mmCIF file of C-alpha atoms in Angstrom:
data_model
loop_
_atom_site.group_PDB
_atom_site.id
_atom_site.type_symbol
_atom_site.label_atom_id
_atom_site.label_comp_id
_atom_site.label_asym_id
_atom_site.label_seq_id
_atom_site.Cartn_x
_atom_site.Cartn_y
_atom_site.Cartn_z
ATOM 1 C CA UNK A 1 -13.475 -6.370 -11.974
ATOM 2 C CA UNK A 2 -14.868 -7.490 -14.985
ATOM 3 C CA UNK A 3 -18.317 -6.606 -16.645
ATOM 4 C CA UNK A 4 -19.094 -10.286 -17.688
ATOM 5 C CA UNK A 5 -21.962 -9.705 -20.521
ATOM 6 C CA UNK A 6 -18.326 -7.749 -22.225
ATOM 7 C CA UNK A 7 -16.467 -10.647 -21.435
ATOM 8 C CA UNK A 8 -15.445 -10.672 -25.567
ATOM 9 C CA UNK A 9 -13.453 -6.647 -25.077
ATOM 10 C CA UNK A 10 -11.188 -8.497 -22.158
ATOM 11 C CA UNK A 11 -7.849 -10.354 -22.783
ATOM 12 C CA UNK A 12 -5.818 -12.225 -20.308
ATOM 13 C CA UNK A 13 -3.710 -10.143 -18.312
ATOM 14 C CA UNK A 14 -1.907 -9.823 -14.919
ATOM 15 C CA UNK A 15 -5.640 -10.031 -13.180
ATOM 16 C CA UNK A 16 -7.483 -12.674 -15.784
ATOM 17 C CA UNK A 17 -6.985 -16.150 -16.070
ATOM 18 C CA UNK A 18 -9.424 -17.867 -19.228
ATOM 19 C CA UNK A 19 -9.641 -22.238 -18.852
ATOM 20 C CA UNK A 20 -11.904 -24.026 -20.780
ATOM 21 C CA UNK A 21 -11.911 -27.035 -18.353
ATOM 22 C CA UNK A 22 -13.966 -29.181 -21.002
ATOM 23 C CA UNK A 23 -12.253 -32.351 -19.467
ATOM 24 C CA UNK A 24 -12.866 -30.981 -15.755
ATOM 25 C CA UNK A 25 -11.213 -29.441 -13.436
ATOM 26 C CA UNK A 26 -7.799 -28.335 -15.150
ATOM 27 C CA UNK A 27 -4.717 -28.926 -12.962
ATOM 28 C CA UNK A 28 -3.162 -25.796 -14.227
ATOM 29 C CA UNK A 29 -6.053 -23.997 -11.600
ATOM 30 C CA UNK A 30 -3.783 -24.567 -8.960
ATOM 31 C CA UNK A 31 -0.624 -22.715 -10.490
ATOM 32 C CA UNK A 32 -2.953 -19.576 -11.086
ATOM 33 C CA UNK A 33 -4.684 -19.617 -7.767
ATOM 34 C CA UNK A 34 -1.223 -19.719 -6.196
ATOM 35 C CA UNK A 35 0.179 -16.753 -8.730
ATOM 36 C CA UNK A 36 -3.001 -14.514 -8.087
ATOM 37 C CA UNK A 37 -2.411 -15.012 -3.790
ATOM 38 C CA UNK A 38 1.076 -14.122 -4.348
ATOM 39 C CA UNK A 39 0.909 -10.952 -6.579
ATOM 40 C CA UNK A 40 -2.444 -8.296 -6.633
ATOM 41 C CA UNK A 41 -5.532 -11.687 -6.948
ATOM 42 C CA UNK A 42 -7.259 -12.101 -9.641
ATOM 43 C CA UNK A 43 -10.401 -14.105 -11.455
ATOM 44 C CA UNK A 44 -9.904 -17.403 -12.749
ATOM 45 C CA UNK A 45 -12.743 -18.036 -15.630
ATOM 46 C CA UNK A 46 -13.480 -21.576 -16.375
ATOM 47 C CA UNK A 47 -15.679 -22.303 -19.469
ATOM 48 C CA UNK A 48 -13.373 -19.407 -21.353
ATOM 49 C CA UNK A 49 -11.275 -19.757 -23.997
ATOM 50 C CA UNK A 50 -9.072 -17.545 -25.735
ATOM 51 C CA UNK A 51 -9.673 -16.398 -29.322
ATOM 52 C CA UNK A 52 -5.563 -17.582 -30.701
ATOM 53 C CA UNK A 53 -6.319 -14.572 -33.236
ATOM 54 C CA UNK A 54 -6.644 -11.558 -31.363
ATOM 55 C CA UNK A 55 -6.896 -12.389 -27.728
ATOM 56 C CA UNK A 56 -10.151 -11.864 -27.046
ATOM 57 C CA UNK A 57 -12.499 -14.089 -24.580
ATOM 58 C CA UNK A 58 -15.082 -16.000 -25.469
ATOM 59 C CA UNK A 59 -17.613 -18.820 -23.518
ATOM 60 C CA UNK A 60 -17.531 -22.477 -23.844
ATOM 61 C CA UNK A 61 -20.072 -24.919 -23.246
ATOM 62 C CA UNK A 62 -19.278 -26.945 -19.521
ATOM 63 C CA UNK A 63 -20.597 -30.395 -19.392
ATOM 64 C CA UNK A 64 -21.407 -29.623 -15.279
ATOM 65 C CA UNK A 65 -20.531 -26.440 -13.475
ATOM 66 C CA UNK A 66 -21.787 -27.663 -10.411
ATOM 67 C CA UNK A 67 -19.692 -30.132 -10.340
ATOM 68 C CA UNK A 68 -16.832 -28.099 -10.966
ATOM 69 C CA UNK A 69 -17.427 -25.834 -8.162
ATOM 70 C CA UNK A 70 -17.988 -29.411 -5.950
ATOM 71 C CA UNK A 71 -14.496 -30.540 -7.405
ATOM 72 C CA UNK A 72 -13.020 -26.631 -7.260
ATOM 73 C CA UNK A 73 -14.378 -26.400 -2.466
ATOM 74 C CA UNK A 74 -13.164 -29.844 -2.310
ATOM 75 C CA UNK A 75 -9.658 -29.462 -3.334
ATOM 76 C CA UNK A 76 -9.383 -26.124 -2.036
ATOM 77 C CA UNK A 77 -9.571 -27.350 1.451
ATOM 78 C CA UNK A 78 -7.447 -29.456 1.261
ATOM 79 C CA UNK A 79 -3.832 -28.478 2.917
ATOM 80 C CA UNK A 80 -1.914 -31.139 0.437
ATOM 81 C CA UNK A 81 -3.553 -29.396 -2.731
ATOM 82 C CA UNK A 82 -2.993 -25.629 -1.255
ATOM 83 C CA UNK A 83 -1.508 -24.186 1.319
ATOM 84 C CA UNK A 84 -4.521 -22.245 2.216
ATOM 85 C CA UNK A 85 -8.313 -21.641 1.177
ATOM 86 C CA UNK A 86 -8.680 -17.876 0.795
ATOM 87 C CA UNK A 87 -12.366 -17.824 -0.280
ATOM 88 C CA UNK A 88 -15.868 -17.235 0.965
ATOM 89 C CA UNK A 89 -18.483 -19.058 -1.001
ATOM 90 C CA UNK A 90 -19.040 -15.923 -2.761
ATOM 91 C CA UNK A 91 -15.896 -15.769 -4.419
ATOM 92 C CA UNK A 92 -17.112 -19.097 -6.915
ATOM 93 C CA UNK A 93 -19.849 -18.214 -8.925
ATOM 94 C CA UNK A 94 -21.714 -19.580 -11.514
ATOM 95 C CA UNK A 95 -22.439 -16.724 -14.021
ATOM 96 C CA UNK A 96 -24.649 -16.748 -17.433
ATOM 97 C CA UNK A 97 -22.929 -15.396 -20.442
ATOM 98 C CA UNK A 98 -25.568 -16.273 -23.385
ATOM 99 C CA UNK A 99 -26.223 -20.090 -23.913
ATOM 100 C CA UNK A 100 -23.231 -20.920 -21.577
ATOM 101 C CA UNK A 101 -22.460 -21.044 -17.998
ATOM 102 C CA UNK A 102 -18.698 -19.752 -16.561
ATOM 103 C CA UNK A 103 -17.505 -20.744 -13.487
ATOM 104 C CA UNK A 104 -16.086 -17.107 -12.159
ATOM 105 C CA UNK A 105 -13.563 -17.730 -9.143
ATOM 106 C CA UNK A 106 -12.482 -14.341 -7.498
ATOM 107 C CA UNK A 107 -9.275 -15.194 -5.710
ATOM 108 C CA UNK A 108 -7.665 -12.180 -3.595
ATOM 109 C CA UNK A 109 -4.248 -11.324 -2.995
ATOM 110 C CA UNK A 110 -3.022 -13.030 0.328
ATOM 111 C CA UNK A 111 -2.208 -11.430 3.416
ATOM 112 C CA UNK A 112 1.153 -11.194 4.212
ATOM 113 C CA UNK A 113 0.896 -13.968 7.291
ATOM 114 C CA UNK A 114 -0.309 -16.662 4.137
ATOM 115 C CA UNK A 115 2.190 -16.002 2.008
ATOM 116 C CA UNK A 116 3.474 -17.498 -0.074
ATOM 117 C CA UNK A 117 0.332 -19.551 -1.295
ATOM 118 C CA UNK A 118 2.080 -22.440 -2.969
ATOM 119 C CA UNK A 119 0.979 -25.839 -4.123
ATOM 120 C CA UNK A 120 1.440 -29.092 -2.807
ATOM 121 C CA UNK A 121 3.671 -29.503 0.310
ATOM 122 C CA UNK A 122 6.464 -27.818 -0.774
ATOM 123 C CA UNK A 123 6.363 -23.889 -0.744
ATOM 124 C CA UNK A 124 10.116 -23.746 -2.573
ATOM 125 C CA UNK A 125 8.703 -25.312 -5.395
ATOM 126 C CA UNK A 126 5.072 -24.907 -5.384
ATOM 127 C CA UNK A 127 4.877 -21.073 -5.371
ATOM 128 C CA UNK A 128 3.824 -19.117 -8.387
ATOM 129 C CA UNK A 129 3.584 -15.236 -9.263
ATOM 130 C CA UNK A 130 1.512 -13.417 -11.983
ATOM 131 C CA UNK A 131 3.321 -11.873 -14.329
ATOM 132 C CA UNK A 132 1.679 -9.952 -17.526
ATOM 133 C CA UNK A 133 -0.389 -12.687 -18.681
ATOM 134 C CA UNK A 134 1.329 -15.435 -17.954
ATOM 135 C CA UNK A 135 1.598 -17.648 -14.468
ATOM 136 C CA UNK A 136 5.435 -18.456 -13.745
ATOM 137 C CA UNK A 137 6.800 -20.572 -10.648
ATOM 138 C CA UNK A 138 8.939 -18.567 -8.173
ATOM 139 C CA UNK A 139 12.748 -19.742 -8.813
ATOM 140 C CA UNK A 140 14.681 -22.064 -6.531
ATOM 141 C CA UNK A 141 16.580 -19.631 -3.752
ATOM 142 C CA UNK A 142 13.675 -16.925 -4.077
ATOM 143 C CA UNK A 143 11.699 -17.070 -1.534
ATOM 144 C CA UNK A 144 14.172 -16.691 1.845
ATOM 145 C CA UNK A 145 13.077 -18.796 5.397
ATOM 146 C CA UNK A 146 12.000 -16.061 7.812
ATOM 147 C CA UNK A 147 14.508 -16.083 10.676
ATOM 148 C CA UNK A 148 11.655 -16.352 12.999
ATOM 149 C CA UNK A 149 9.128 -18.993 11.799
ATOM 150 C CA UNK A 150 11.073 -20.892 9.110
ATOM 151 C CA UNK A 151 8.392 -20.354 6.998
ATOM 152 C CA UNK A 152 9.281 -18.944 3.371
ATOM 153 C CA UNK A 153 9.337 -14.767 3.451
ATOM 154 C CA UNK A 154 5.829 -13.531 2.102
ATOM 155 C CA UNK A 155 8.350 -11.573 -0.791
ATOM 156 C CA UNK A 156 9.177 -12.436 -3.614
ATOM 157 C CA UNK A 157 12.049 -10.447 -4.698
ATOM 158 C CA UNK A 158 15.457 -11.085 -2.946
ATOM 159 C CA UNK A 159 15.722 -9.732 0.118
ATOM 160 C CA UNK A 160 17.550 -10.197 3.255
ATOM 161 C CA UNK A 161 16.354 -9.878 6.897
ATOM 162 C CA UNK A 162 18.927 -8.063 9.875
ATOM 163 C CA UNK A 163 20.251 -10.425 12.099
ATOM 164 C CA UNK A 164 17.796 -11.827 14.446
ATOM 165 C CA UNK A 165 15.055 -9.905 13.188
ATOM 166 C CA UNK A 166 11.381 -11.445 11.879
ATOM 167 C CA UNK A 167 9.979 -10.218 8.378
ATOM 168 C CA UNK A 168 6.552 -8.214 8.280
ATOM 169 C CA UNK A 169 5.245 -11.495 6.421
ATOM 170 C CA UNK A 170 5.938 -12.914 9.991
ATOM 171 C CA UNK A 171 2.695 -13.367 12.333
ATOM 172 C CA UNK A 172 3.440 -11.354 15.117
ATOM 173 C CA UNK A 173 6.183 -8.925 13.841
ATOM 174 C CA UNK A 174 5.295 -5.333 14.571
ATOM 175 C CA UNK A 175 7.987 -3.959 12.786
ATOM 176 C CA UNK A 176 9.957 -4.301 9.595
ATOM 177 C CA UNK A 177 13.244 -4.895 9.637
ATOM 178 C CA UNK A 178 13.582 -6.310 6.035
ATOM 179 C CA UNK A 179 16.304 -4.383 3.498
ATOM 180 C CA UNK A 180 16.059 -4.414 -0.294
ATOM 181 C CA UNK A 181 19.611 -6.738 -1.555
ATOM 182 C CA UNK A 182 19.225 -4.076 -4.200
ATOM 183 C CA UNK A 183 18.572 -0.847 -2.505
ATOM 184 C CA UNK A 184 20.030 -1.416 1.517
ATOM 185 C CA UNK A 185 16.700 0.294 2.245
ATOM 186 C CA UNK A 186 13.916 -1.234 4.584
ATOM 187 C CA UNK A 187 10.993 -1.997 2.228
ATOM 188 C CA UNK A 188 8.134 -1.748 4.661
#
């Protein structure tokens, strides 16, 4: 995805996220692991900043990024932080880019049975998609209760289910019975 030593010829964009985290573990993780799940994944890059004249990415010094990655598999796990932990240890790296280390975390797009990936407890208001370069939170009415688990729809355009019928975000549902509001037209 990204040849690190180049790290300075990428930008943030639909697939990069760049957080210093010079005070820790930023808060704002959590929103981009969430909009990454939800939309194609991503890598979040802590020790990064952002060059406010053109873009470009650049490495920051971390006080401890072992301690990061500690703080980053703790919280993680944890159901009341996210909804779920899509990574294998190999997805949080350490990586060398000259003097400094970056904390790389690879987070893939979620299967359709996890989604949405949302924050906190609430999935109606802790869900996030990428979009361009920015992270935005799904808006209220979005995401639509499947009509067989209860469990938000793993879309996140409008759509509307047929009567009776589960969503292919559904565990279980062999077929897709979903229609496009827009359209009329199953989507699967």
């Amino acid at each position: 995805m990204i040849d690190f030593p180049k790290i300075e010829q990428y930008r943030e964009n639909n697939r990069i996220e760049a957080k210093k985290a010079l005070g820790g573990l930023p808060r704002s993780v959590w929103e981009t692991y969430s909009a990454f799940a939800n939309t194609l994944g991503g890598v979040i890059l802590l020790g990064v900043a952002e060059d406010k004249r053109d873009g470009s990415l650049y490495s920051v010094p971390l006080f401890d990024p072992e301690e990061l990655v500690e703080e980053f598999w703790s919280m993680v796990r944890d159901r009341s932080v996210v909804s779920v932990n899509l990574l294998r240890e190999e997805d949080v790296q350490i990586l060398k880019h000259g003097r400094n280390e970056v904390v790389a975390i690879f987070v893939p797009r979620a299967p359709a049975k996890d989604r949405p990936v949302y924050i906190g407890q609430d999935p109606y208001t802790g869900t996030y998609y990428r979009r361009g370069r920015g992270t935005t939170a799904v808006p209220a009415g979005r995401w639509r209760p499947c009509s067989r688990t209860g469990r938000p729809c793993g879309r996140s355009k409008p759509y509307r289910e047929a009567p009776g019928h589960a969503c292919c975000a559904c565990p279980g549902a062999s077929v897709c019975r979903k229609t496009s509001v827009k359209t009329n037209q199953p989507e699967c």
